[in-house]
Amino acid sequence: MTERGAIEEWDTRLGWMCALVSDDEIAHRRALDRYLRVTRDTREARAAYDAIVLRVPRSVSAEDAAWRRFRTAWEATPAAALLAEPPTPGEVPDWGGLPYALTYLEWEARFPIEWTRHAKVWSTKQRLIRLLAVPGHHEPARARLLDLVELVVYRRHRCKDRDYSRIARVVDGEDLRARLEKARASGEAWTRDQAGHVLWLLRNPHIPINRTNWFRWLSASTAERLDGTLDGRPDGGLEPPPPLP
C-alpha cells in the first residue's frame, strides 16, 4: 500500500485539484484560477528561458538558472506531476497520484467546454486513460471509473473517448453491463451506439479497440437494425469483424 507520507505529499502538490469537479461555484472558480496560474507561470518561465538562450554572448549560468525556474514551474502542473514519472501498471491501484488522475479525467468529462478552453491536450487525456486501464483497482477507484465510462457513453463522442473502452474492460462486471444495457435503451442514437459498441467489446475481449473496429461494428449494427434483427439481442448479436488483410 502507499505510505502515508507519500499520500500527504500528493495532497500537498495537487489537493487543490479536487475543487475542479466541485459543484460549489466559488471553490470551482478558485481551483480553475489556480490551474490557470500554474500553467501561466510555466509558459512565462519557458518564454524567459528561450529568450536567455538567444542572447549573445551566452551565459551558461543564466541559462541553467532559467531552466531550473521553468522545470520548477512545469512540475507544479497536473500533467507533469502525474505523467513525468508514471507508475508501473502493477503500482497504479495503490499509486498516490491515482485520485488526482481520476479528478483530471472527471474534469474533462464533467466540464468539457471549460477543459477544452483552458487545458486541451488530448495526448494527456489519452495517456491518463491508458495509465488507469489496469486490473486490480480498489472499490473507491473502480466506482469512479465506472461513473466515467457511463458518463462518456451518454455524451457525444469527444477526442480519445474511444480509449475508455480499455477502462471498461478492466472494471467489467454485472454492474457496468447493467448500466450499459440501460444506456443502449436510451433514446439518443449516439448513446445507443456507444453503449452497444462497449458491450460488444466486453463480450469479445480479443477484439482490438480502434477506429477501424468501431466503424465495422457500427456498419454491421446499422445493417442489422435496418433488417429488424437487432432488437432484443445483446450487442445486436454481432460476430467479431474479420481480421484485417
GROMACS .gro file of C-alpha atoms in nm:
model
  245
    1MET     CA    1   0.000   0.000   0.000
    2THR     CA    2   0.102   0.360  -0.048
    3GLU     CA    3   0.276   0.504   0.256
    4ARG     CA    4   0.101   0.782   0.445
    5GLY     CA    5   0.383   1.027   0.380
    6ALA     CA    6   0.360   0.974   0.004
    7ILE     CA    7  -0.016   1.037   0.011
    8GLU     CA    8   0.033   1.357   0.207
    9GLU     CA    9   0.290   1.472  -0.047
   10TRP     CA   10   0.041   1.422  -0.329
   11ASP     CA   11  -0.224   1.607  -0.130
   12THR     CA   12   0.013   1.898  -0.082
   13ARG     CA   13   0.102   1.913  -0.450
   14LEU     CA   14  -0.239   1.856  -0.607
   15GLY     CA   15  -0.501   1.872  -0.333
   16TRP     CA   16  -0.643   2.191  -0.485
   17MET     CA   17  -0.747   1.995  -0.795
   18CYS     CA   18  -1.040   1.832  -0.615
   19ALA     CA   19  -1.242   2.152  -0.646
   20LEU     CA   20  -1.212   2.139  -1.027
   21VAL     CA   21  -1.505   1.895  -1.016
   22SER     CA   22  -1.688   2.067  -0.732
   23ASP     CA   23  -2.045   2.191  -0.770
   24ASP     CA   24  -1.954   2.480  -0.539
   25GLU     CA   25  -1.907   2.763  -0.789
   26ILE     CA   26  -1.669   2.961  -0.567
   27ALA     CA   27  -1.448   2.662  -0.488
   28HIS     CA   28  -1.453   2.557  -0.851
   29ARG     CA   29  -1.351   2.904  -0.970
   30ARG     CA   30  -1.066   2.917  -0.720
   31ALA     CA   31  -0.935   2.581  -0.840
   32LEU     CA   32  -0.962   2.691  -1.203
   33ASP     CA   33  -0.775   3.013  -1.119
   34ARG     CA   34  -0.505   2.801  -0.955
   35TYR     CA   35  -0.478   2.586  -1.266
   36LEU     CA   36  -0.457   2.891  -1.490
   37ARG     CA   37  -0.188   3.037  -1.265
   38VAL     CA   38   0.038   2.733  -1.270
   39THR     CA   39   0.004   2.696  -1.646
   40ARG     CA   40   0.070   3.068  -1.696
   41ASP     CA   41   0.377   3.050  -1.473
   42THR     CA   42   0.504   2.760  -1.684
   43ARG     CA   43   0.455   2.946  -2.012
   44GLU     CA   44   0.625   3.258  -1.880
   45ALA     CA   45   0.918   3.064  -1.736
   46ARG     CA   46   0.966   2.883  -2.065
   47ALA     CA   47   0.950   3.209  -2.261
   48ALA     CA   48   1.211   3.361  -2.026
   49TYR     CA   49   1.439   3.062  -2.076
   50ASP     CA   50   1.402   3.077  -2.456
   51ALA     CA   51   1.486   3.447  -2.451
   52ILE     CA   52   1.802   3.388  -2.247
   53VAL     CA   53   1.919   3.110  -2.478
   54LEU     CA   54   1.910   3.354  -2.771
   55ARG     CA   55   2.128   3.611  -2.600
   56VAL     CA   56   2.476   3.684  -2.730
   57PRO     CA   57   2.714   3.633  -2.566
   58ARG     CA   58   2.574   3.327  -2.392
   59SER     CA   59   2.565   3.291  -2.016
   60VAL     CA   60   2.559   2.926  -1.914
   61SER     CA   61   2.483   3.010  -1.553
   62ALA     CA   62   2.188   3.231  -1.652
   63GLU     CA   63   2.055   2.959  -1.883
   64ASP     CA   64   2.084   2.696  -1.611
   65ALA     CA   65   1.901   2.916  -1.362
   66ALA     CA   66   1.625   2.993  -1.611
   67TRP     CA   67   1.589   2.625  -1.696
   68ARG     CA   68   1.555   2.537  -1.326
   69ARG     CA   69   1.284   2.801  -1.287
   70PHE     CA   70   1.099   2.654  -1.584
   71ARG     CA   71   1.128   2.298  -1.451
   72THR     CA   72   1.000   2.405  -1.109
   73ALA     CA   73   0.700   2.578  -1.266
   74TRP     CA   74   0.632   2.287  -1.504
   75GLU     CA   75   0.647   2.026  -1.228
   76ALA     CA   76   0.365   2.211  -1.048
   77THR     CA   77   0.123   2.145  -1.336
   78PRO     CA   78  -0.110   1.844  -1.300
   79ALA     CA   79   0.005   1.685  -1.627
   80ALA     CA   80   0.371   1.698  -1.526
   81ALA     CA   81   0.304   1.583  -1.171
   82LEU     CA   82   0.102   1.284  -1.291
   83LEU     CA   83   0.291   1.182  -1.604
   84ALA     CA   84   0.654   1.287  -1.566
   85GLU     CA   85   0.729   0.970  -1.370
   86PRO     CA   86   0.426   0.743  -1.417
   87PRO     CA   87   0.387   0.428  -1.207
   88THR     CA   88   0.412   0.080  -1.349
   89PRO     CA   89   0.080  -0.096  -1.422
   90GLY     CA   90   0.109  -0.301  -1.104
   91GLU     CA   91   0.163   0.012  -0.895
   92VAL     CA   92  -0.139   0.203  -1.024
   93PRO     CA   93  -0.407   0.071  -0.781
   94ASP     CA   94  -0.204   0.193  -0.481
   95TRP     CA   95  -0.047   0.495  -0.650
   96GLY     CA   96  -0.076   0.819  -0.455
   97GLY     CA   97  -0.148   1.013  -0.773
   98LEU     CA   98  -0.447   0.794  -0.867
   99PRO     CA   99  -0.716   1.018  -0.709
  100TYR     CA  100  -0.579   1.316  -0.898
  101ALA     CA  101  -0.553   1.133  -1.229
  102LEU     CA  102  -0.919   1.043  -1.182
  103THR     CA  103  -1.002   1.403  -1.096
  104TYR     CA  104  -0.833   1.528  -1.412
  105LEU     CA  105  -1.039   1.290  -1.626
  106GLU     CA  106  -1.356   1.377  -1.435
  107TRP     CA  107  -1.287   1.745  -1.502
  108GLU     CA  108  -1.270   1.682  -1.877
  109ALA     CA  109  -1.580   1.464  -1.863
  110ARG     CA  110  -1.796   1.692  -1.649
  111PHE     CA  111  -1.677   2.031  -1.772
  112PRO     CA  112  -1.576   1.960  -2.134
  113ILE     CA  113  -1.611   2.317  -2.262
  114GLU     CA  114  -1.405   2.460  -1.977
  115TRP     CA  115  -1.141   2.188  -2.011
  116THR     CA  116  -1.120   2.239  -2.387
  117ARG     CA  117  -1.079   2.613  -2.345
  118HIS     CA  118  -0.816   2.606  -2.072
  119ALA     CA  119  -0.647   2.265  -2.067
  120LYS     CA  120  -0.695   2.092  -2.402
  121VAL     CA  121  -0.412   1.847  -2.456
  122TRP     CA  122  -0.566   1.531  -2.600
  123SER     CA  123  -0.247   1.331  -2.552
  124THR     CA  124  -0.258   1.400  -2.176
  125LYS     CA  125  -0.616   1.272  -2.160
  126GLN     CA  126  -0.526   0.961  -2.359
  127ARG     CA  127  -0.213   0.886  -2.155
  128LEU     CA  128  -0.407   0.908  -1.828
  129ILE     CA  129  -0.687   0.685  -1.955
  130ARG     CA  130  -0.440   0.421  -2.069
  131LEU     CA  131  -0.241   0.455  -1.746
  132LEU     CA  132  -0.552   0.373  -1.542
  133ALA     CA  133  -0.667   0.090  -1.769
  134VAL     CA  134  -0.517  -0.180  -1.548
  135PRO     CA  135  -0.680  -0.454  -1.339
  136GLY     CA  136  -0.688  -0.461  -0.961
  137HIS     CA  137  -0.844  -0.125  -0.876
  138HIS     CA  138  -0.982  -0.093  -0.522
  139GLU     CA  139  -1.354  -0.029  -0.493
  140PRO     CA  140  -1.347   0.353  -0.448
  141ALA     CA  141  -1.138   0.399  -0.763
  142ARG     CA  142  -1.336   0.135  -0.953
  143ALA     CA  143  -1.660   0.317  -0.867
  144ARG     CA  144  -1.521   0.642  -1.009
  145LEU     CA  145  -1.403   0.463  -1.322
  146LEU     CA  146  -1.748   0.309  -1.372
  147ASP     CA  147  -1.902   0.656  -1.348
  148LEU     CA  148  -1.655   0.788  -1.604
  149VAL     CA  149  -1.733   0.513  -1.854
  150GLU     CA  150  -2.107   0.571  -1.811
  151LEU     CA  151  -2.075   0.949  -1.842
  152VAL     CA  152  -1.872   0.921  -2.161
  153VAL     CA  153  -2.116   0.675  -2.318
  154TYR     CA  154  -2.405   0.917  -2.269
  155ARG     CA  155  -2.238   1.215  -2.438
  156ARG     CA  156  -2.143   1.284  -2.797
  157HIS     CA  157  -1.803   1.140  -2.881
  158ARG     CA  158  -1.502   1.354  -2.797
  159CYS     CA  159  -1.143   1.301  -2.900
  160LYS     CA  160  -0.985   0.997  -2.729
  161ASP     CA  161  -1.315   0.885  -2.574
  162ARG     CA  162  -1.274   0.551  -2.750
  163ASP     CA  163  -0.993   0.470  -2.507
  164TYR     CA  164  -1.246   0.449  -2.223
  165SER     CA  165  -1.333   0.105  -2.360
  166ARG     CA  166  -0.993  -0.002  -2.223
  167ILE     CA  167  -1.107   0.102  -1.878
  168ALA     CA  168  -1.443  -0.068  -1.929
  169ARG     CA  169  -1.262  -0.397  -1.987
  170VAL     CA  170  -1.061  -0.379  -1.663
  171VAL     CA  171  -1.361  -0.282  -1.446
  172ASP     CA  172  -1.604  -0.514  -1.626
  173GLY     CA  173  -1.879  -0.667  -1.414
  174GLU     CA  174  -2.255  -0.710  -1.389
  175ASP     CA  175  -2.295  -0.355  -1.256
  176LEU     CA  176  -2.118  -0.199  -1.555
  177ARG     CA  177  -2.304  -0.414  -1.807
  178ALA     CA  178  -2.636  -0.322  -1.646
  179ARG     CA  179  -2.553   0.047  -1.687
  180LEU     CA  180  -2.454  -0.007  -2.048
  181GLU     CA  181  -2.770  -0.205  -2.124
  182LYS     CA  182  -2.973   0.082  -1.980
  183ALA     CA  183  -2.781   0.328  -2.197
  184ARG     CA  184  -2.835   0.104  -2.501
  185ALA     CA  185  -3.208   0.151  -2.449
  186SER     CA  186  -3.163   0.530  -2.446
  187GLY     CA  187  -3.344   0.749  -2.692
  188GLU     CA  188  -3.022   0.914  -2.812
  189ALA     CA  189  -2.872   0.744  -3.116
  190TRP     CA  190  -2.510   0.814  -3.020
  191THR     CA  191  -2.566   0.675  -2.670
  192ARG     CA  192  -2.726   0.356  -2.805
  193ASP     CA  193  -2.439   0.306  -3.046
  194GLN     CA  194  -2.162   0.383  -2.799
  195ALA     CA  195  -2.309   0.162  -2.527
  196GLY     CA  196  -2.368  -0.121  -2.773
  197HIS     CA  197  -2.013  -0.098  -2.900
  198VAL     CA  198  -1.864  -0.109  -2.550
  199LEU     CA  199  -2.082  -0.409  -2.463
  200TRP     CA  200  -1.965  -0.583  -2.779
  201LEU     CA  201  -1.602  -0.517  -2.686
  202LEU     CA  202  -1.662  -0.656  -2.337
  203ARG     CA  203  -1.814  -0.973  -2.481
  204ASN     CA  204  -1.529  -1.004  -2.731
  205PRO     CA  205  -1.219  -0.917  -2.528
  206HIS     CA  206  -0.982  -1.030  -2.805
  207ILE     CA  207  -1.105  -0.755  -3.042
  208PRO     CA  208  -0.867  -0.457  -3.063
  209ILE     CA  209  -1.004  -0.119  -2.959
  210ASN     CA  210  -0.957   0.111  -3.256
  211ARG     CA  211  -1.142   0.327  -3.508
  212THR     CA  212  -1.149   0.052  -3.770
  213ASN     CA  213  -1.341  -0.189  -3.547
  214TRP     CA  214  -1.571   0.091  -3.429
  215PHE     CA  215  -1.676   0.167  -3.787
  216ARG     CA  216  -1.706  -0.203  -3.873
  217TRP     CA  217  -1.926  -0.259  -3.571
  218LEU     CA  218  -2.134   0.049  -3.647
  219SER     CA  219  -2.185  -0.056  -4.008
  220ALA     CA  220  -2.292  -0.408  -3.912
  221SER     CA  221  -2.511  -0.278  -3.630
  222THR     CA  222  -2.688  -0.033  -3.860
  223ALA     CA  223  -2.746  -0.302  -4.121
  224GLU     CA  224  -2.897  -0.540  -3.866
  225ARG     CA  225  -3.114  -0.266  -3.721
  226LEU     CA  226  -3.248  -0.186  -4.066
  227ASP     CA  227  -3.318  -0.555  -4.120
  228GLY     CA  228  -3.513  -0.562  -3.795
  229THR     CA  229  -3.288  -0.824  -3.642
  230LEU     CA  230  -3.121  -0.613  -3.377
  231ASP     CA  231  -3.395  -0.568  -3.118
  232GLY     CA  232  -3.364  -0.786  -2.812
  233ARG     CA  233  -3.022  -0.923  -2.900
  234PRO     CA  234  -2.727  -0.818  -2.685
  235ASP     CA  235  -2.497  -0.600  -2.895
  236GLY     CA  236  -2.708  -0.697  -3.194
  237GLY     CA  237  -2.560  -1.047  -3.175
  238LEU     CA  238  -2.283  -0.927  -3.400
  239GLU     CA  239  -1.995  -1.151  -3.482
  240PRO     CA  240  -1.641  -1.015  -3.444
  241PRO     CA  241  -1.520  -0.848  -3.764
  242PRO     CA  242  -1.295  -1.046  -3.994
  243PRO     CA  243  -0.923  -0.986  -3.947
  244LEU     CA  244  -0.762  -0.712  -4.146
  245PRO     CA  245  -0.586  -0.836  -4.461
   0.00000   0.00000   0.00000
